[in-house]
Amino acid sequence: MDFTAKMLRDDALKGKNIVVTGGGSGLGKSMTKYFLELGANVAITSRDLEKLKTTASELEAETGGKCLAVACDVRHYDQVEAMLQSVLAEFGSVDVLLNNAAGNFISPTERLSANAFDTIIDIVLKGSKNCTLAFGKHWIDSKQASSVILNIVTTYAWTGSAYVVPSATAKAGVLAMTRSLAVEWAKYGIRSNAIAPGPFPTKGAWDRLLPGDLKDQFDLAKKVPLKRVGDHQELANLAAYMVSDFSAYLNGEVITLDGGEWLKGAGQFNLLEAIPEEMWDMLEAMIKAKKNS
Ligand code: HXC
Ligand code: NAP
């Protein structure tokens, strides 16, 4: 089996209109490409319109799908409302909001200015809230029968993580929003779910989380029980399923896609992996010898 193969049938997202925030680069771009291949119309949004236009033309040429570039800084509610109106004007309706835009960098927390902390909270938590609120109000007012919110979080949304504290704080809030609205907005036909990816190399993340030779010093693949990082198509396959009608009963769930990474860090005795195979006979004998002593 090839884990980089495309999973869903060709028409799985036919007729769906999807908005991907931060869709001009990295994982947002990879998910957008697969959504287009599956027949969706996709609007990609971020702060950099030129980058978005380049990505949209590239993906349209590659997939034959329709990809709309709309500038929008998710930190500003008025820009989010304007982005939604542009998408509605072009597509007529919108079915899926994928909150993927994020900001992050490593830093000891005490070195951060108040503005630095706010910047990450504003992009990740306030940005996801702004999009969720604007799209949710629209769906509820227009009595749309079914719609989907998919949020990209990370596994440290529940474990926390040193050196990326604003991001961990914000992603935890996004996860709480996902689960809360899954219940509250189900009556309007709105499903809310999240994906928590492990390490999936992208320029945006690696430049800010593993700058310089940190990428060689801290090889993230080594932290993963499956001994590799994720492939973008693996994430795109899961995201496509979660925004499709095949997942109509999936609501309030966070699906971890990390090769077992966070659990390896969590299990108290996982460090025993370092023990060579040949030592286990001796250890077993030592333990059994204590039985009646
Ligand atoms: C300390 C920093 C800093 C750093 C910026 N600041 N970088 N402080 N260490 N490395 C401070 C600035 O000095 C400023 O505070 C404040 O943060 C805002 O910085 P600006 O550059 O003015 O902000 P802005 O132009 O809005 O850029 C936002 C950004 C930038 C987050 C700082 O990196 C960005 O555009 N990121 C978008 C893409 C991204 O981050 N992708 C990675 C997502 S990866 P002062 O006080 O000086 O004004 C991810 C992975 C999760 O989320 C899990 C991985 C396994
Ligand atoms: P990325 O390429 O840097 O993606 C982040 C995107 O967010 C960019 O396209 C950026 O575009 C956009 N963005 C940033 N600030 C914005 C703002 N204020 N308004 C609108 N858009 C904004 O990094 P990535 O690795 O693909 O990350 C994508 C998502 O995956 C993020 O939610 C991240 O937390 C999550 N994630 C990634 C990994 C990983 O290993 N890569 C692991 C776990 C979770 P502009 O700069 O053009 O605005």
mmCIF file of C-alpha atoms and ligand atoms in Angstrom:
data_model
loop_
_atom_site.group_PDB
_atom_site.id
_atom_site.type_symbol
_atom_site.label_atom_id
_atom_site.label_comp_id
_atom_site.label_asym_id
_atom_site.label_seq_id
_atom_site.Cartn_x
_atom_site.Cartn_y
_atom_site.Cartn_z
ATOM 1 C CA MET A 1 0.000 0.000 0.000
ATOM 2 C CA ASP A 2 1.224 3.460 -0.912
ATOM 3 C CA PHE A 3 0.368 5.908 1.867
ATOM 4 C CA THR A 4 0.898 8.824 -0.519
ATOM 5 C CA ALA A 5 -1.907 7.591 -2.796
ATOM 6 C CA LYS A 6 -5.143 9.559 -3.186
ATOM 7 C CA MET A 7 -7.901 7.989 -1.119
ATOM 8 C CA LEU A 8 -11.348 9.191 -2.139
ATOM 9 C CA ARG A 9 -13.233 8.655 -5.369
ATOM 10 C CA ASP A 10 -12.932 11.405 -7.979
ATOM 11 C CA ASP A 11 -16.314 13.071 -7.392
ATOM 12 C CA ALA A 12 -16.202 12.948 -3.573
ATOM 13 C CA LEU A 13 -16.363 16.750 -3.220
ATOM 14 C CA LYS A 14 -18.227 17.606 -6.418
ATOM 15 C CA GLY A 15 -20.523 20.597 -5.872
ATOM 16 C CA LYS A 16 -18.863 21.642 -2.585
ATOM 17 C CA ASN A 17 -17.689 25.221 -2.123
ATOM 18 C CA ILE A 18 -14.813 25.359 0.356
ATOM 19 C CA VAL A 19 -12.858 28.177 2.015
ATOM 20 C CA VAL A 20 -9.324 27.382 3.183
ATOM 21 C CA THR A 21 -7.678 30.061 5.325
ATOM 22 C CA GLY A 22 -3.912 30.139 4.860
ATOM 23 C CA GLY A 23 -4.475 28.180 1.642
ATOM 24 C CA GLY A 24 -1.627 29.795 -0.308
ATOM 25 C CA SER A 25 1.170 27.725 1.224
ATOM 26 C CA GLY A 26 2.103 24.600 3.147
ATOM 27 C CA LEU A 27 -0.588 22.221 4.330
ATOM 28 C CA GLY A 28 -3.411 24.575 3.301
ATOM 29 C CA LYS A 29 -2.150 24.465 -0.281
ATOM 30 C CA SER A 30 -1.837 20.659 -0.247
ATOM 31 C CA MET A 31 -5.372 20.202 1.111
ATOM 32 C CA THR A 32 -6.692 22.735 -1.419
ATOM 33 C CA LYS A 33 -5.078 20.836 -4.278
ATOM 34 C CA TYR A 34 -6.748 17.582 -3.292
ATOM 35 C CA PHE A 35 -10.148 19.262 -2.745
ATOM 36 C CA LEU A 36 -9.906 20.669 -6.292
ATOM 37 C CA GLU A 37 -8.983 17.239 -7.651
ATOM 38 C CA LEU A 38 -12.094 15.845 -5.974
ATOM 39 C CA GLY A 39 -14.340 18.361 -7.742
ATOM 40 C CA ALA A 40 -14.741 21.168 -5.183
ATOM 41 C CA ASN A 41 -14.514 24.900 -5.831
ATOM 42 C CA VAL A 42 -11.999 26.314 -3.344
ATOM 43 C CA ALA A 43 -11.377 29.873 -2.149
ATOM 44 C CA ILE A 44 -7.969 30.383 -0.568
ATOM 45 C CA THR A 45 -7.382 33.338 1.730
ATOM 46 C CA SER A 46 -4.451 34.912 3.569
ATOM 47 C CA ARG A 47 -2.728 38.286 3.907
ATOM 48 C CA ASP A 48 -0.600 37.971 0.763
ATOM 49 C CA LEU A 49 -2.774 38.332 -2.354
ATOM 50 C CA GLU A 50 0.091 37.898 -4.837
ATOM 51 C CA LYS A 51 1.072 34.583 -3.248
ATOM 52 C CA LEU A 52 -2.570 33.471 -3.282
ATOM 53 C CA LYS A 53 -2.976 34.356 -6.968
ATOM 54 C CA THR A 54 0.174 32.434 -7.899
ATOM 55 C CA THR A 55 -1.014 29.391 -5.942
ATOM 56 C CA ALA A 56 -4.537 29.607 -7.385
ATOM 57 C CA SER A 57 -3.284 29.729 -11.001
ATOM 58 C CA GLU A 58 -0.839 26.901 -10.374
ATOM 59 C CA LEU A 59 -3.512 24.681 -8.793
ATOM 60 C CA GLU A 60 -6.128 25.494 -11.436
ATOM 61 C CA ALA A 61 -3.645 24.526 -14.155
ATOM 62 C CA GLU A 62 -2.732 21.290 -12.351
ATOM 63 C CA THR A 63 -6.237 20.178 -11.415
ATOM 64 C CA GLY A 64 -8.630 21.869 -13.856
ATOM 65 C CA GLY A 65 -10.647 23.022 -10.834
ATOM 66 C CA LYS A 66 -11.776 26.492 -9.798
ATOM 67 C CA CYS A 67 -9.614 28.228 -7.177
ATOM 68 C CA LEU A 68 -10.414 31.757 -6.037
ATOM 69 C CA ALA A 69 -7.794 33.983 -4.330
ATOM 70 C CA VAL A 70 -9.176 36.392 -1.721
ATOM 71 C CA ALA A 71 -7.026 38.586 0.523
ATOM 72 C CA CYS A 72 -8.112 38.486 4.170
ATOM 73 C CA ASP A 73 -6.276 38.990 7.434
ATOM 74 C CA VAL A 74 -8.268 36.721 9.736
ATOM 75 C CA ARG A 75 -7.426 38.924 12.732
ATOM 76 C CA HIS A 76 -9.952 41.514 11.490
ATOM 77 C CA TYR A 77 -13.651 40.621 11.597
ATOM 78 C CA ASP A 78 -14.560 43.175 8.905
ATOM 79 C CA GLN A 79 -12.076 41.577 6.504
ATOM 80 C CA VAL A 80 -13.498 38.118 7.258
ATOM 81 C CA GLU A 81 -17.037 39.332 6.526
ATOM 82 C CA ALA A 82 -15.840 40.934 3.267
ATOM 83 C CA MET A 83 -14.032 37.694 2.318
ATOM 84 C CA LEU A 84 -17.219 35.693 2.919
ATOM 85 C CA GLN A 85 -19.202 38.101 0.713
ATOM 86 C CA SER A 86 -16.588 37.795 -2.087
ATOM 87 C CA VAL A 87 -16.810 33.995 -1.920
ATOM 88 C CA LEU A 88 -20.629 34.088 -1.967
ATOM 89 C CA ALA A 89 -20.586 36.503 -4.931
ATOM 90 C CA GLU A 90 -18.338 34.113 -6.893
ATOM 91 C CA PHE A 91 -19.586 30.671 -5.780
ATOM 92 C CA GLY A 92 -23.186 31.476 -4.744
ATOM 93 C CA SER A 93 -22.893 29.510 -1.496
ATOM 94 C CA VAL A 94 -20.270 28.070 0.821
ATOM 95 C CA ASP A 95 -20.333 24.620 2.432
ATOM 96 C CA VAL A 96 -17.036 24.262 4.286
ATOM 97 C CA LEU A 97 -14.784 26.480 6.393
ATOM 98 C CA LEU A 98 -11.281 25.100 6.951
ATOM 99 C CA ASN A 99 -9.545 27.129 9.660
ATOM 100 C CA ASN A 100 -5.914 26.434 8.765
ATOM 101 C CA ALA A 101 -4.218 29.868 8.988
ATOM 102 C CA ALA A 102 -1.725 30.137 11.834
ATOM 103 C CA GLY A 103 1.242 32.002 13.205
ATOM 104 C CA ASN A 104 3.937 30.518 15.402
ATOM 105 C CA PHE A 105 7.604 30.727 16.404
ATOM 106 C CA ILE A 106 9.771 29.234 19.130
ATOM 107 C CA SER A 107 10.791 31.448 22.033
ATOM 108 C CA PRO A 108 11.267 31.274 25.793
ATOM 109 C CA THR A 109 8.001 32.798 26.993
ATOM 110 C CA GLU A 110 9.683 35.409 29.211
ATOM 111 C CA ARG A 111 11.377 36.871 26.114
ATOM 112 C CA LEU A 112 8.048 37.592 24.439
ATOM 113 C CA SER A 113 6.601 41.082 24.334
ATOM 114 C CA ALA A 114 2.904 41.394 25.080
ATOM 115 C CA ASN A 115 2.424 42.157 21.396
ATOM 116 C CA ALA A 116 4.318 39.025 20.318
ATOM 117 C CA PHE A 117 2.047 36.826 22.477
ATOM 118 C CA ASP A 118 -1.039 38.683 21.209
ATOM 119 C CA THR A 119 0.033 38.273 17.590
ATOM 120 C CA ILE A 120 -0.148 34.483 17.795
ATOM 121 C CA ILE A 121 -3.372 34.465 19.833
ATOM 122 C CA ASP A 122 -4.899 36.906 17.334
ATOM 123 C CA ILE A 123 -4.055 34.841 14.256
ATOM 124 C CA VAL A 124 -4.828 31.399 15.668
ATOM 125 C CA LEU A 125 -7.619 31.827 18.222
ATOM 126 C CA LYS A 126 -9.196 35.142 17.286
ATOM 127 C CA GLY A 127 -8.764 34.395 13.555
ATOM 128 C CA SER A 128 -10.464 31.002 13.849
ATOM 129 C CA LYS A 129 -13.174 32.603 16.003
ATOM 130 C CA ASN A 130 -13.721 35.425 13.488
ATOM 131 C CA CYS A 131 -14.159 33.012 10.576
ATOM 132 C CA THR A 132 -16.276 30.592 12.590
ATOM 133 C CA LEU A 133 -18.582 33.360 13.822
ATOM 134 C CA ALA A 134 -19.035 35.018 10.417
ATOM 135 C CA PHE A 135 -19.626 31.734 8.575
ATOM 136 C CA GLY A 136 -21.817 30.312 11.352
ATOM 137 C CA LYS A 137 -24.065 33.395 11.400
ATOM 138 C CA HIS A 138 -24.377 33.197 7.608
ATOM 139 C CA TRP A 139 -25.258 29.491 7.641
ATOM 140 C CA ILE A 140 -27.810 29.923 10.418
ATOM 141 C CA ASP A 141 -29.431 33.009 8.822
ATOM 142 C CA SER A 142 -29.621 31.369 5.393
ATOM 143 C CA LYS A 143 -30.940 28.097 6.872
ATOM 144 C CA GLN A 144 -28.363 26.095 4.945
ATOM 145 C CA ALA A 145 -29.068 22.390 5.417
ATOM 146 C CA SER A 146 -25.545 21.132 6.091
ATOM 147 C CA SER A 147 -22.162 22.746 6.504
ATOM 148 C CA VAL A 148 -18.798 21.886 7.990
ATOM 149 C CA ILE A 149 -16.142 23.587 10.094
ATOM 150 C CA LEU A 150 -12.770 21.840 10.144
ATOM 151 C CA ASN A 151 -10.071 23.275 12.409
ATOM 152 C CA ILE A 152 -6.371 22.438 12.178
ATOM 153 C CA VAL A 153 -4.962 22.249 15.706
ATOM 154 C CA THR A 154 -1.956 20.292 17.002
ATOM 155 C CA THR A 155 -1.371 17.639 19.651
ATOM 156 C CA TYR A 156 0.003 20.190 22.116
ATOM 157 C CA ALA A 157 -3.501 21.698 22.203
ATOM 158 C CA TRP A 158 -4.086 19.200 25.046
ATOM 159 C CA THR A 159 -0.575 18.414 26.302
ATOM 160 C CA GLY A 160 0.692 22.003 26.170
ATOM 161 C CA SER A 161 4.269 22.625 25.026
ATOM 162 C CA ALA A 162 7.186 24.654 26.288
ATOM 163 C CA TYR A 163 8.668 27.291 23.938
ATOM 164 C CA VAL A 164 5.506 27.651 21.834
ATOM 165 C CA VAL A 165 3.220 28.780 24.649
ATOM 166 C CA PRO A 166 1.116 31.339 22.704
ATOM 167 C CA SER A 167 0.447 28.747 20.016
ATOM 168 C CA ALA A 168 -0.405 26.033 22.562
ATOM 169 C CA THR A 169 -2.713 28.421 24.408
ATOM 170 C CA ALA A 170 -4.475 29.456 21.211
ATOM 171 C CA LYS A 171 -4.811 25.943 19.758
ATOM 172 C CA ALA A 172 -6.313 24.750 23.065
ATOM 173 C CA GLY A 173 -8.942 27.456 22.663
ATOM 174 C CA VAL A 174 -9.664 26.378 19.091
ATOM 175 C CA LEU A 175 -10.114 22.790 20.268
ATOM 176 C CA ALA A 176 -12.548 23.920 22.985
ATOM 177 C CA MET A 177 -14.482 25.922 20.388
ATOM 178 C CA THR A 178 -14.597 22.879 18.083
ATOM 179 C CA ARG A 179 -16.130 20.647 20.731
ATOM 180 C CA SER A 180 -18.488 23.311 22.102
ATOM 181 C CA LEU A 181 -19.976 24.246 18.732
ATOM 182 C CA ALA A 182 -20.242 20.604 17.679
ATOM 183 C CA VAL A 183 -23.038 20.398 20.236
ATOM 184 C CA GLU A 184 -24.489 23.899 20.058
ATOM 185 C CA TRP A 185 -24.660 24.239 16.267
ATOM 186 C CA ALA A 186 -25.570 20.646 15.372
ATOM 187 C CA LYS A 187 -29.219 21.742 15.363
ATOM 188 C CA TYR A 188 -28.383 24.030 12.432
ATOM 189 C CA GLY A 189 -26.743 21.197 10.491
ATOM 190 C CA ILE A 190 -23.232 22.519 11.183
ATOM 191 C CA ARG A 191 -20.605 19.877 12.022
ATOM 192 C CA SER A 192 -17.384 20.933 13.818
ATOM 193 C CA ASN A 193 -14.290 18.753 13.852
ATOM 194 C CA ALA A 194 -10.527 19.123 14.092
ATOM 195 C CA ILE A 195 -7.334 17.465 12.941
ATOM 196 C CA ALA A 196 -4.233 17.425 15.130
ATOM 197 C CA PRO A 197 -1.293 16.819 12.814
ATOM 198 C CA GLY A 198 2.121 15.710 14.031
ATOM 199 C CA PRO A 199 5.173 16.866 12.090
ATOM 200 C CA PHE A 200 4.457 17.527 8.402
ATOM 201 C CA PRO A 201 7.380 19.474 6.932
ATOM 202 C CA THR A 202 6.437 22.878 5.493
ATOM 203 C CA LYS A 203 8.603 25.920 4.900
ATOM 204 C CA GLY A 204 6.364 28.123 7.069
ATOM 205 C CA ALA A 205 6.610 25.876 10.119
ATOM 206 C CA TRP A 206 10.196 24.665 9.731
ATOM 207 C CA ASP A 207 11.630 28.203 9.227
ATOM 208 C CA ARG A 208 10.037 29.316 12.496
ATOM 209 C CA LEU A 209 10.206 26.173 14.639
ATOM 210 C CA LEU A 210 13.496 24.631 13.483
ATOM 211 C CA PRO A 211 15.579 27.528 12.122
ATOM 212 C CA GLY A 212 19.187 27.028 10.968
ATOM 213 C CA ASP A 213 20.750 23.735 11.966
ATOM 214 C CA LEU A 214 18.062 23.008 14.602
ATOM 215 C CA LYS A 215 16.431 20.856 11.893
ATOM 216 C CA ASP A 216 19.458 18.560 11.996
ATOM 217 C CA GLN A 217 19.889 18.689 15.790
ATOM 218 C CA PHE A 218 16.229 17.911 16.450
ATOM 219 C CA ASP A 219 15.176 15.463 13.763
ATOM 220 C CA LEU A 220 11.430 15.281 14.443
ATOM 221 C CA ALA A 221 11.118 11.939 12.633
ATOM 222 C CA LYS A 222 13.073 10.351 15.507
ATOM 223 C CA LYS A 223 10.337 11.360 17.992
ATOM 224 C CA VAL A 224 7.732 9.441 16.024
ATOM 225 C CA PRO A 225 7.232 5.713 16.771
ATOM 226 C CA LEU A 226 6.691 5.149 13.041
ATOM 227 C CA LYS A 227 10.081 6.851 12.473
ATOM 228 C CA ARG A 228 8.974 9.265 9.792
ATOM 229 C CA VAL A 229 7.274 12.602 9.321
ATOM 230 C CA GLY A 230 3.860 12.864 7.682
ATOM 231 C CA ASP A 231 3.252 13.105 3.966
ATOM 232 C CA HIS A 232 0.997 15.987 2.876
ATOM 233 C CA GLN A 233 -1.291 13.632 0.936
ATOM 234 C CA GLU A 234 -1.986 11.671 4.141
ATOM 235 C CA LEU A 235 -3.320 14.839 5.748
ATOM 236 C CA ALA A 236 -5.194 15.843 2.580
ATOM 237 C CA ASN A 237 -6.870 12.412 2.476
ATOM 238 C CA LEU A 238 -8.118 12.779 6.055
ATOM 239 C CA ALA A 239 -9.232 16.398 5.571
ATOM 240 C CA ALA A 240 -11.111 15.513 2.370
ATOM 241 C CA TYR A 241 -12.975 12.745 4.186
ATOM 242 C CA MET A 242 -13.798 15.053 7.101
ATOM 243 C CA VAL A 243 -15.269 17.779 4.885
ATOM 244 C CA SER A 244 -17.128 15.304 2.647
ATOM 245 C CA ASP A 245 -20.600 13.882 3.153
ATOM 246 C CA PHE A 246 -19.003 10.486 3.901
ATOM 247 C CA SER A 247 -18.257 11.814 7.402
ATOM 248 C CA ALA A 248 -21.820 13.069 8.009
ATOM 249 C CA TYR A 249 -21.946 11.383 11.465
ATOM 250 C CA LEU A 250 -18.543 12.697 12.594
ATOM 251 C CA ASN A 251 -19.041 15.686 14.895
ATOM 252 C CA GLY A 252 -16.991 17.122 17.763
ATOM 253 C CA GLU A 253 -14.028 14.886 17.046
ATOM 254 C CA VAL A 254 -10.326 15.679 16.953
ATOM 255 C CA ILE A 255 -8.396 13.185 14.870
ATOM 256 C CA THR A 256 -4.700 12.896 15.624
ATOM 257 C CA LEU A 257 -2.457 12.144 12.642
ATOM 258 C CA ASP A 258 1.027 11.957 14.124
ATOM 259 C CA GLY A 259 2.403 8.424 13.813
ATOM 260 C CA GLY A 260 2.003 8.017 17.598
ATOM 261 C CA GLU A 261 4.273 10.992 18.403
ATOM 262 C CA TRP A 262 2.452 12.564 21.348
ATOM 263 C CA LEU A 263 1.757 9.261 23.074
ATOM 264 C CA LYS A 264 5.435 8.376 22.854
ATOM 265 C CA GLY A 265 6.188 11.523 24.816
ATOM 266 C CA ALA A 266 3.405 10.756 27.307
ATOM 267 C CA GLY A 267 3.890 7.114 28.362
ATOM 268 C CA GLN A 268 5.972 6.942 31.537
ATOM 269 C CA PHE A 269 8.005 3.884 30.516
ATOM 270 C CA ASN A 270 8.279 4.581 26.805
ATOM 271 C CA LEU A 271 11.936 5.426 27.401
ATOM 272 C CA LEU A 272 12.598 1.693 27.879
ATOM 273 C CA GLU A 273 12.726 1.527 24.098
ATOM 274 C CA ALA A 274 16.434 2.284 24.599
ATOM 275 C CA ILE A 275 16.975 -1.124 26.244
ATOM 276 C CA PRO A 276 18.648 -3.579 23.839
ATOM 277 C CA GLU A 277 16.711 -6.767 23.042
ATOM 278 C CA GLU A 278 19.380 -8.998 24.612
ATOM 279 C CA MET A 279 19.048 -7.306 28.027
ATOM 280 C CA TRP A 280 15.431 -8.377 28.494
ATOM 281 C CA ASP A 281 16.323 -11.981 29.552
ATOM 282 C CA MET A 282 18.528 -10.584 32.307
ATOM 283 C CA LEU A 283 15.932 -8.021 33.423
ATOM 284 C CA GLU A 284 13.218 -10.674 33.526
ATOM 285 C CA ALA A 285 15.414 -12.904 35.657
ATOM 286 C CA MET A 286 16.205 -10.028 38.051
ATOM 287 C CA ILE A 287 12.521 -9.197 38.463
ATOM 288 C CA LYS A 288 11.487 -12.854 39.014
ATOM 289 C CA ALA A 289 14.281 -13.329 41.536
ATOM 290 C CA LYS A 290 12.635 -10.689 43.737
ATOM 291 C CA LYS A 291 9.401 -12.688 43.935
ATOM 292 C CA ASN A 292 9.955 -14.348 47.313
ATOM 293 C CA SER A 293 12.668 -12.134 48.733
HETATM 294 C C1 HXC B 1 10.248 36.815 19.639
HETATM 295 C C2 HXC B 1 8.999 37.700 17.907
HETATM 296 C C3 HXC B 1 9.537 36.765 17.010
HETATM 297 C C4 HXC B 1 10.492 35.825 17.520
HETATM 298 C C5 HXC B 1 8.144 38.027 15.931
HETATM 299 N N1 HXC B 1 8.164 38.478 17.196
HETATM 300 N N2 HXC B 1 8.983 36.997 15.790
HETATM 301 N N3 HXC B 1 9.344 37.734 19.211
HETATM 302 N N4 HXC B 1 10.812 35.883 18.833
HETATM 303 N N5 HXC B 1 11.043 34.905 16.738
HETATM 304 C C6 HXC B 1 7.402 39.586 17.748
HETATM 305 C C7 HXC B 1 7.735 40.921 17.067
HETATM 306 O O1 HXC B 1 8.906 41.500 17.596
HETATM 307 C C8 HXC B 1 6.480 41.721 17.392
HETATM 308 O O2 HXC B 1 6.484 42.174 18.723
HETATM 309 C C9 HXC B 1 5.370 40.683 17.332
HETATM 310 O O3 HXC B 1 6.014 39.408 17.505
HETATM 311 C C10 HXC B 1 4.666 40.692 15.986
HETATM 312 O O4 HXC B 1 5.630 40.514 14.949
HETATM 313 P P1 HXC B 1 5.380 41.031 13.472
HETATM 314 O O5 HXC B 1 6.521 40.558 12.637
HETATM 315 O O6 HXC B 1 5.064 42.485 13.486
HETATM 316 O O7 HXC B 1 3.996 40.252 13.141
HETATM 317 P P2 HXC B 1 3.353 39.839 11.787
HETATM 318 O O8 HXC B 1 3.962 40.599 10.629
HETATM 319 O O9 HXC B 1 1.898 39.897 12.004
HETATM 320 O O10 HXC B 1 3.842 38.306 11.585
HETATM 321 C C11 HXC B 1 3.269 37.259 12.389
HETATM 322 C C12 HXC B 1 4.318 36.199 12.765
HETATM 323 C C13 HXC B 1 5.061 35.681 11.502
HETATM 324 C C14 HXC B 1 3.574 35.087 13.484
HETATM 325 C C15 HXC B 1 5.337 36.822 13.702
HETATM 326 O O11 HXC B 1 5.985 34.645 11.863
HETATM 327 C C16 HXC B 1 4.098 35.149 10.472
HETATM 328 O O12 HXC B 1 3.660 35.880 9.589
HETATM 329 N N6 HXC B 1 3.738 33.831 10.555
HETATM 330 C C17 HXC B 1 2.737 33.213 9.653
HETATM 331 C C18 HXC B 1 3.096 31.821 9.253
HETATM 332 C C19 HXC B 1 3.516 30.886 10.353
HETATM 333 O O13 HXC B 1 3.829 31.315 11.465
HETATM 334 N N7 HXC B 1 3.525 29.604 10.034
HETATM 335 C C20 HXC B 1 3.901 28.564 10.963
HETATM 336 C C21 HXC B 1 2.715 27.860 11.479
HETATM 337 S S1 HXC B 1 3.343 26.394 12.148
HETATM 338 P P3 HXC B 1 6.887 43.703 19.113
HETATM 339 O O14 HXC B 1 6.642 43.770 20.582
HETATM 340 O O15 HXC B 1 8.317 43.852 18.729
HETATM 341 O O16 HXC B 1 5.983 44.595 18.311
HETATM 342 C C22 HXC B 1 2.422 25.818 13.383
HETATM 343 C C23 HXC B 1 2.855 24.405 13.743
HETATM 344 C C24 HXC B 1 2.291 23.857 14.993
HETATM 345 O O17 HXC B 1 1.549 26.444 13.860
HETATM 346 C C25 HXC B 1 2.835 22.501 15.407
HETATM 347 C C26 HXC B 1 4.108 22.005 14.791
HETATM 348 C C27 HXC B 1 4.494 20.588 15.100
HETATM 349 P P1 NAP B 2 2.293 27.839 6.759
HETATM 350 O O1 NAP B 2 2.567 27.417 5.359
HETATM 351 O O2 NAP B 2 3.123 28.930 7.341
HETATM 352 O O3 NAP B 2 0.742 28.182 6.850
HETATM 353 C C1 NAP B 2 0.207 29.201 7.610
HETATM 354 C C2 NAP B 2 -0.682 30.033 6.733
HETATM 355 O O4 NAP B 2 -1.390 30.968 7.533
HETATM 356 C C3 NAP B 2 0.072 30.820 5.671
HETATM 357 O O5 NAP B 2 -0.445 30.527 4.402
HETATM 358 C C4 NAP B 2 -0.180 32.282 6.029
HETATM 359 O O6 NAP B 2 -0.333 33.068 4.852
HETATM 360 C C5 NAP B 2 -1.480 32.174 6.814
HETATM 361 N N1 NAP B 2 -1.650 33.271 7.748
HETATM 362 C C6 NAP B 2 -0.821 33.651 8.735
HETATM 363 N N2 NAP B 2 -1.296 34.728 9.369
HETATM 364 C C7 NAP B 2 -2.494 35.016 8.786
HETATM 365 C C8 NAP B 2 -3.475 36.012 9.009
HETATM 366 N N3 NAP B 2 -3.332 36.932 9.973
HETATM 367 N N4 NAP B 2 -4.588 36.009 8.226
HETATM 368 C C9 NAP B 2 -4.737 35.089 7.253
HETATM 369 N N5 NAP B 2 -3.833 34.126 6.993
HETATM 370 C C10 NAP B 2 -2.724 34.101 7.767
HETATM 371 O O7 NAP B 2 2.449 26.599 7.769
HETATM 372 P P2 NAP B 2 1.783 25.136 7.781
HETATM 373 O O8 NAP B 2 2.791 24.245 8.404
HETATM 374 O O9 NAP B 2 1.235 24.791 6.459
HETATM 375 O O10 NAP B 2 0.585 25.300 8.835
HETATM 376 C C11 NAP B 2 -0.766 25.092 8.466
HETATM 377 C C12 NAP B 2 -1.583 24.692 9.684
HETATM 378 O O11 NAP B 2 -1.131 23.433 10.160
HETATM 379 C C13 NAP B 2 -1.473 25.634 10.858
HETATM 380 O O12 NAP B 2 -2.724 25.724 11.508
HETATM 381 C C14 NAP B 2 -0.497 24.946 11.771
HETATM 382 O O13 NAP B 2 -0.628 25.337 13.114
HETATM 383 C C15 NAP B 2 -0.911 23.512 11.544
HETATM 384 N N6 NAP B 2 0.077 22.518 11.930
HETATM 385 C C16 NAP B 2 1.186 22.342 11.166
HETATM 386 C C17 NAP B 2 2.070 21.340 11.513
HETATM 387 C C18 NAP B 2 3.290 21.062 10.687
HETATM 388 O O14 NAP B 2 4.059 20.176 11.044
HETATM 389 N N7 NAP B 2 3.505 21.747 9.574
HETATM 390 C C19 NAP B 2 1.844 20.561 12.649
HETATM 391 C C20 NAP B 2 0.693 20.782 13.412
HETATM 392 C C21 NAP B 2 -0.186 21.760 13.031
HETATM 393 P P3 NAP B 2 0.124 34.608 4.739
HETATM 394 O O15 NAP B 2 1.483 34.694 5.318
HETATM 395 O O16 NAP B 2 0.052 34.857 3.258
HETATM 396 O O17 NAP B 2 -0.905 35.409 5.484
#
